Amino acid sequence: AGLKNDFWANALQTVVYVIDQSPSKPIKLQMPQALWTRQTQKYDRLRIFGYKAYAFVPKEKRQKLATHSNKCIFLG
């Protein structure tokens, strides 16, 4: 994603989360998180790490002609 080294902890957290959501051979291609929670996993919450994101700025915190969002980087 081209991020600074300060974000390695966030990257590692994201990797662990994705691994927990992925099928695993030792448990017959079941997902560890699904076995732990006994619920089927959904992938609709997954997003691309390091992708462009926009955070909404509430009306109270912006000036008259300011933009309604700030450009950010999605970390997980």
CSV table of C-alpha atoms in Angstrom, one decimal:
chain,number,residue,atom,x,y,z
A,1,ALA,CA,0.0,0.0,0.0
A,2,GLY,CA,3.0,2.3,0.2
A,3,LEU,CA,2.5,3.2,3.8
A,4,LYS,CA,5.1,4.3,6.4
A,5,ASN,CA,6.6,1.7,8.8
A,6,ASP,CA,4.4,3.2,11.5
A,7,PHE,CA,1.4,1.2,10.1
A,8,TRP,CA,3.0,-2.3,10.3
A,9,ALA,CA,1.0,-3.1,13.4
A,10,ASN,CA,-2.3,-2.3,11.5
A,11,ALA,CA,-1.1,-4.4,8.6
A,12,LEU,CA,-0.4,-7.3,10.8
A,13,GLN,CA,-3.8,-7.1,12.5
A,14,THR,CA,-5.4,-7.1,9.1
A,15,VAL,CA,-3.4,-10.1,8.0
A,16,VAL,CA,-4.4,-12.1,11.1
A,17,TYR,CA,-8.1,-11.2,10.6
A,18,VAL,CA,-8.1,-12.3,7.0
A,19,ILE,CA,-6.3,-15.6,7.9
A,20,ASP,CA,-9.0,-16.2,10.6
A,21,GLN,CA,-11.7,-15.7,7.9
A,22,SER,CA,-10.1,-18.0,5.4
A,23,PRO,CA,-10.5,-21.8,4.9
A,24,SER,CA,-7.8,-23.9,6.5
A,25,LYS,CA,-6.6,-27.4,5.3
A,26,PRO,CA,-6.0,-28.9,8.8
A,27,ILE,CA,-9.7,-28.4,9.7
A,28,LYS,CA,-11.1,-29.7,6.4
A,29,LEU,CA,-11.3,-26.4,4.7
A,30,GLN,CA,-13.5,-24.9,7.4
A,31,MET,CA,-12.9,-21.4,8.7
A,32,PRO,CA,-11.4,-21.0,12.2
A,33,GLN,CA,-13.6,-18.1,13.1
A,34,ALA,CA,-16.7,-19.9,11.9
A,35,LEU,CA,-15.8,-22.9,14.1
A,36,TRP,CA,-15.1,-20.7,17.1
A,37,THR,CA,-18.4,-18.7,16.8
A,38,ARG,CA,-20.5,-21.4,15.2
A,39,GLN,CA,-21.8,-18.8,12.7
A,40,THR,CA,-21.3,-18.6,8.9
A,41,GLN,CA,-18.8,-15.9,7.9
A,42,LYS,CA,-19.7,-13.1,5.5
A,43,TYR,CA,-17.1,-11.4,3.4
A,44,ASP,CA,-19.1,-8.2,2.6
A,45,ARG,CA,-17.2,-6.3,5.4
A,46,LEU,CA,-13.8,-6.9,3.9
A,47,ARG,CA,-12.1,-3.9,2.2
A,48,ILE,CA,-8.8,-3.4,0.5
A,49,PHE,CA,-6.0,-2.5,3.0
A,50,GLY,CA,-4.4,0.8,2.2
A,51,TYR,CA,-7.1,1.9,-0.2
A,52,LYS,CA,-8.3,5.5,-0.5
A,53,ALA,CA,-11.1,6.4,1.9
A,54,TYR,CA,-13.1,9.5,2.8
A,55,ALA,CA,-14.2,10.4,6.3
A,56,PHE,CA,-17.2,12.6,6.6
A,57,VAL,CA,-16.7,15.9,8.5
A,58,PRO,CA,-19.8,17.0,10.5
A,59,LYS,CA,-21.3,20.3,9.8
A,60,GLU,CA,-20.3,21.7,13.2
A,61,LYS,CA,-16.6,21.0,12.5
A,62,ARG,CA,-16.2,22.6,9.1
A,63,GLN,CA,-16.2,26.1,7.8
A,64,LYS,CA,-18.6,27.6,5.2
A,65,LEU,CA,-16.8,26.5,2.0
A,66,ALA,CA,-14.9,23.6,3.4
A,67,THR,CA,-15.2,20.1,1.9
A,68,HIS,CA,-17.6,17.6,3.5
A,69,SER,CA,-14.9,14.9,3.8
A,70,ASN,CA,-11.2,14.3,4.4
A,71,LYS,CA,-9.2,12.0,2.3
A,72,CYS,CA,-7.8,9.1,4.4
A,73,ILE,CA,-6.2,5.7,4.0
A,74,PHE,CA,-8.2,2.6,5.0
A,75,LEU,CA,-6.3,0.5,7.5
A,76,GLY,CA,-8.7,-2.3,8.4
